[in-house]
Amino acid sequence: MSRTDSDSEQDEYDWVETFCDQRGNEFFCLIDEEYVNSNFNLTGLRQQVRYYKTALKLIRNTNKLDLEKLSEEKVLEIEEDTEYLYGLIHSRYIVTDEGMRRMAKKYRAGIFGKCPNVFCNRQPCLPIGLYDEPKRDTLKIYCPKCRDLYLPKLRYRKIDGAYFGTTFPHLLLNTRKKLRPMKPPQEYKPEIIDPKINKTKMENEIKKEEEEELVNNQKKEENEEELNTEEK
Ligand SMILES: [Zn+2]
């Protein structure tokens, strides 16, 4: 294989695309390069990530990790940090106009799951975090119809809720009114059994049965009497 061949093969590798294509990462949208390339958008993140520089280079697609030079442990740490940094940028990106557009597309396609409430008729949900600080709690899904929170499918339960943030669904639905469900769900009303009513109902039924039996017995007796007189 010539040098140019291996170069072009390496150029095809894109950390962000590979990450987003992985099973279990379907909730993440592709952050566009322009956003990631602006240092302004990344203010305050440097202090939060150990291998910030390397992770950012991977996300910006300007650095290929030379895996052979690094220990397996370090490669894993860098990978972990890159995912962490991507998540932190992601929570900022999805509240921008372009980010919301990309997430709205996933929402319409039902990628974030459907509401398990029977009366919501499989309403698509949106990802949400209970905290904006990372490493506090995992991702939840929000149903805009019944306005309740649910656990996502098993394979998404380890994702940090902060990668989606606490305000994303509300911002999305406020800026895109067409995405809001038309009607609230029908309310479930349990059938209440009143023991008093039930008792009277039962007593009446028993009385009715007894009366019917009495009438039947009388008829039977009359018939028998008739037969007896005929025989005589
Ligand atoms: Zn619902």
Coordinates of C-alpha atoms and ligand atoms in Angstrom, one line a residue:
M1 CA 0.0 0.0 0.0
S2 CA 1.4 3.4 -0.9
R3 CA 1.7 6.3 1.6
T4 CA -1.1 8.3 -0.2
D5 CA -3.4 5.3 0.1
S6 CA -3.0 5.0 3.8
D7 CA -3.3 8.8 4.2
S8 CA -6.6 8.9 2.5
E9 CA -7.9 6.0 4.5
Q10 CA -6.9 7.8 7.7
D11 CA -8.6 11.0 6.5
E12 CA -11.9 9.2 6.2
Y13 CA -11.9 8.5 10.0
D14 CA -14.0 11.1 11.8
W15 CA -14.3 10.7 15.5
V16 CA -17.6 12.6 15.8
E17 CA -19.3 10.5 13.0
T18 CA -18.0 7.3 14.4
F19 CA -19.2 8.2 17.9
C20 CA -22.7 9.2 16.7
D21 CA -23.0 6.1 14.6
Q22 CA -22.4 3.8 17.5
R23 CA -25.4 1.8 18.8
G24 CA -26.5 3.5 22.0
N25 CA -25.4 7.0 20.9
E26 CA -28.4 7.6 18.7
F27 CA -29.6 10.4 21.0
F28 CA -26.6 12.6 20.1
C29 CA -26.7 14.7 17.1
L30 CA -23.7 15.6 14.9
I31 CA -22.3 18.9 16.0
D32 CA -21.2 20.9 13.0
E33 CA -17.6 21.7 12.5
E34 CA -18.1 25.4 12.5
Y35 CA -19.5 25.3 16.0
V36 CA -16.7 23.2 17.4
N37 CA -14.0 25.3 15.7
S38 CA -15.1 28.4 17.5
N39 CA -13.2 28.8 20.8
F40 CA -15.9 31.1 22.0
N41 CA -18.4 28.2 22.1
L42 CA -16.1 26.2 24.3
T43 CA -15.5 28.8 27.0
G44 CA -15.0 27.2 30.4
L45 CA -14.6 23.6 29.2
R46 CA -10.8 23.4 29.3
Q47 CA -10.7 23.1 33.1
Q48 CA -13.2 20.3 33.1
V49 CA -11.4 17.8 30.9
R50 CA -8.0 16.1 31.7
Y51 CA -6.9 15.5 28.1
Y52 CA -8.7 18.6 26.8
K53 CA -6.3 19.4 23.9
T54 CA -6.1 15.9 22.5
A55 CA -9.9 15.4 22.9
L56 CA -10.6 18.6 21.2
K57 CA -8.3 17.8 18.3
L58 CA -10.1 14.5 17.9
I59 CA -13.5 16.2 17.8
R60 CA -12.2 18.9 15.4
N61 CA -10.8 16.1 13.3
T62 CA -7.3 17.7 13.2
N63 CA -5.5 15.0 15.0
K64 CA -5.2 11.2 14.5
L65 CA -4.3 9.4 17.6
D66 CA -1.1 7.3 17.1
L67 CA -2.4 4.4 19.1
E68 CA 0.9 2.5 18.8
K69 CA 2.7 5.1 20.8
L70 CA 0.2 5.2 23.7
S71 CA -0.6 2.6 26.4
E72 CA -3.9 0.9 26.2
E73 CA -4.9 2.6 29.5
K74 CA -4.1 6.0 28.1
V75 CA -6.0 5.4 24.9
L76 CA -9.1 4.5 27.0
E77 CA -8.7 7.6 29.2
I78 CA -8.5 9.8 26.1
E79 CA -11.5 8.1 24.5
E80 CA -13.4 8.7 27.8
D81 CA -12.4 12.3 27.9
T82 CA -13.3 12.9 24.3
E83 CA -16.8 11.5 24.9
Y84 CA -17.1 13.7 28.0
L85 CA -16.0 16.8 26.1
Y86 CA -18.4 16.0 23.2
G87 CA -21.2 15.6 25.7
L88 CA -20.5 19.0 27.3
I89 CA -20.3 20.7 23.9
H90 CA -23.5 18.9 22.8
S91 CA -25.6 20.3 25.7
R92 CA -24.6 23.8 24.4
Y93 CA -25.0 23.0 20.8
I94 CA -28.6 21.6 20.9
V95 CA -30.0 24.9 22.2
T96 CA -28.6 26.7 19.2
D97 CA -30.9 27.1 16.1
E98 CA -29.0 24.6 14.0
G99 CA -28.7 22.2 17.0
M100 CA -32.5 22.4 17.6
R101 CA -33.1 21.7 13.9
R102 CA -31.1 18.6 14.0
M103 CA -32.7 17.4 17.3
A104 CA -36.2 18.2 16.0
K105 CA -35.6 15.8 13.1
K106 CA -34.7 13.0 15.5
Y107 CA -37.8 13.8 17.6
R108 CA -40.1 13.6 14.6
A109 CA -38.6 10.3 13.7
G110 CA -39.2 9.0 17.3
I111 CA -35.5 8.3 17.9
F112 CA -35.8 9.4 21.6
G113 CA -38.5 6.8 22.3
K114 CA -42.3 7.0 22.7
C115 CA -44.3 7.8 25.8
P116 CA -45.3 4.6 27.7
N117 CA -48.5 6.2 28.9
V118 CA -51.4 4.4 27.1
F119 CA -53.4 7.6 26.7
C120 CA -50.5 9.4 25.0
N121 CA -50.9 7.2 21.9
R122 CA -47.2 6.6 21.4
Q123 CA -46.3 10.3 21.6
P124 CA -42.6 10.9 20.7
C125 CA -40.5 12.0 23.7
L126 CA -37.5 14.3 24.1
P127 CA -34.2 13.8 26.0
I128 CA -33.7 15.8 29.2
G129 CA -31.4 15.9 32.2
L130 CA -32.5 16.7 35.8
Y131 CA -29.2 18.6 36.4
D132 CA -27.0 20.7 34.2
E133 CA -23.9 19.7 36.1
P134 CA -22.3 16.5 34.7
K135 CA -21.8 13.3 36.6
R136 CA -24.9 13.8 38.8
D137 CA -27.7 11.9 37.1
T138 CA -28.5 9.9 34.0
L139 CA -30.6 10.9 31.1
K140 CA -34.5 10.8 31.2
I141 CA -37.1 11.3 28.5
Y142 CA -39.8 13.9 28.6
C143 CA -43.3 13.4 27.1
P144 CA -44.7 16.8 25.9
K145 CA -48.2 15.4 26.0
C146 CA -48.6 14.2 29.6
R147 CA -45.6 16.3 30.7
D148 CA -44.0 13.5 32.6
L149 CA -40.6 12.0 32.8
Y150 CA -39.7 8.4 32.0
L151 CA -36.6 6.2 31.8
P152 CA -35.2 5.7 28.3
K153 CA -34.6 2.2 26.8
L154 CA -32.0 0.2 28.7
R155 CA -29.1 1.0 26.3
Y156 CA -29.5 4.8 26.9
R157 CA -29.6 4.6 30.7
K158 CA -26.0 5.2 31.3
I159 CA -25.8 8.5 29.4
D160 CA -25.2 11.6 31.5
G161 CA -28.3 13.8 31.6
A162 CA -26.2 16.9 31.5
Y163 CA -25.2 16.2 27.9
F164 CA -28.9 17.2 27.1
G165 CA -29.5 19.6 29.9
T166 CA -32.5 20.7 31.8
T167 CA -34.0 23.2 29.4
F168 CA -33.6 21.7 25.9
P169 CA -37.2 20.2 25.5
H170 CA -38.9 23.3 26.7
L171 CA -36.8 25.6 24.5
L172 CA -37.4 23.4 21.5
L173 CA -41.2 23.3 22.0
N174 CA -41.4 27.0 22.7
T175 CA -39.6 28.0 19.6
R176 CA -41.2 25.4 17.3
K177 CA -44.9 25.5 18.2
K178 CA -45.7 22.9 15.4
L179 CA -43.9 20.3 17.4
R180 CA -46.2 20.6 20.4
P181 CA -48.9 17.9 20.8
M182 CA -52.3 19.2 19.8
K183 CA -54.3 17.9 22.7
P184 CA -53.5 16.8 26.3
P185 CA -54.0 13.1 26.8
Q186 CA -57.3 11.6 27.9
E187 CA -57.4 11.2 31.6
Y188 CA -57.7 7.8 33.1
K189 CA -60.6 7.5 35.5
P190 CA -60.7 4.4 37.7
E191 CA -64.0 2.7 38.1
I192 CA -64.9 3.2 41.7
I193 CA -66.9 0.5 43.4
D194 CA -69.1 1.8 46.2
P195 CA -69.4 -1.0 48.7
K196 CA -72.8 0.3 49.9
I197 CA -74.3 0.4 46.4
N198 CA -72.8 -2.9 45.8
K199 CA -74.4 -4.5 48.9
T200 CA -77.9 -3.2 48.0
K201 CA -77.4 -4.4 44.5
M202 CA -76.4 -7.9 45.7
E203 CA -79.3 -8.0 48.2
N204 CA -81.8 -7.1 45.5
E205 CA -80.5 -9.7 43.2
I206 CA -80.7 -12.4 45.9
K207 CA -84.3 -11.2 46.7
K208 CA -85.3 -11.4 43.1
E209 CA -83.9 -14.9 42.7
E210 CA -85.7 -16.0 45.8
E211 CA -89.0 -14.5 44.6
E212 CA -88.6 -16.2 41.2
E213 CA -87.9 -19.5 42.9
L214 CA -91.0 -19.1 45.1
V215 CA -93.2 -18.4 42.0
N216 CA -91.7 -21.4 40.2
N217 CA -92.4 -23.6 43.2
Q218 CA -95.9 -22.4 43.4
K219 CA -96.5 -23.1 39.8
K220 CA -95.0 -26.6 40.2
E221 CA -97.3 -27.3 43.1
E222 CA -100.4 -26.1 41.2
N223 CA -99.4 -28.3 38.3
E224 CA -99.1 -31.3 40.5
E225 CA -102.4 -30.6 42.1
E226 CA -104.1 -30.3 38.7
L227 CA -102.6 -33.6 37.7
N228 CA -103.8 -35.2 40.9
T229 CA -107.4 -34.0 40.5
E230 CA -107.3 -35.2 36.9
E231 CA -106.2 -38.7 38.0
K232 CA -109.0 -38.9 40.5
Ligands
ZN1 ZN -47.0 10.9 27.8

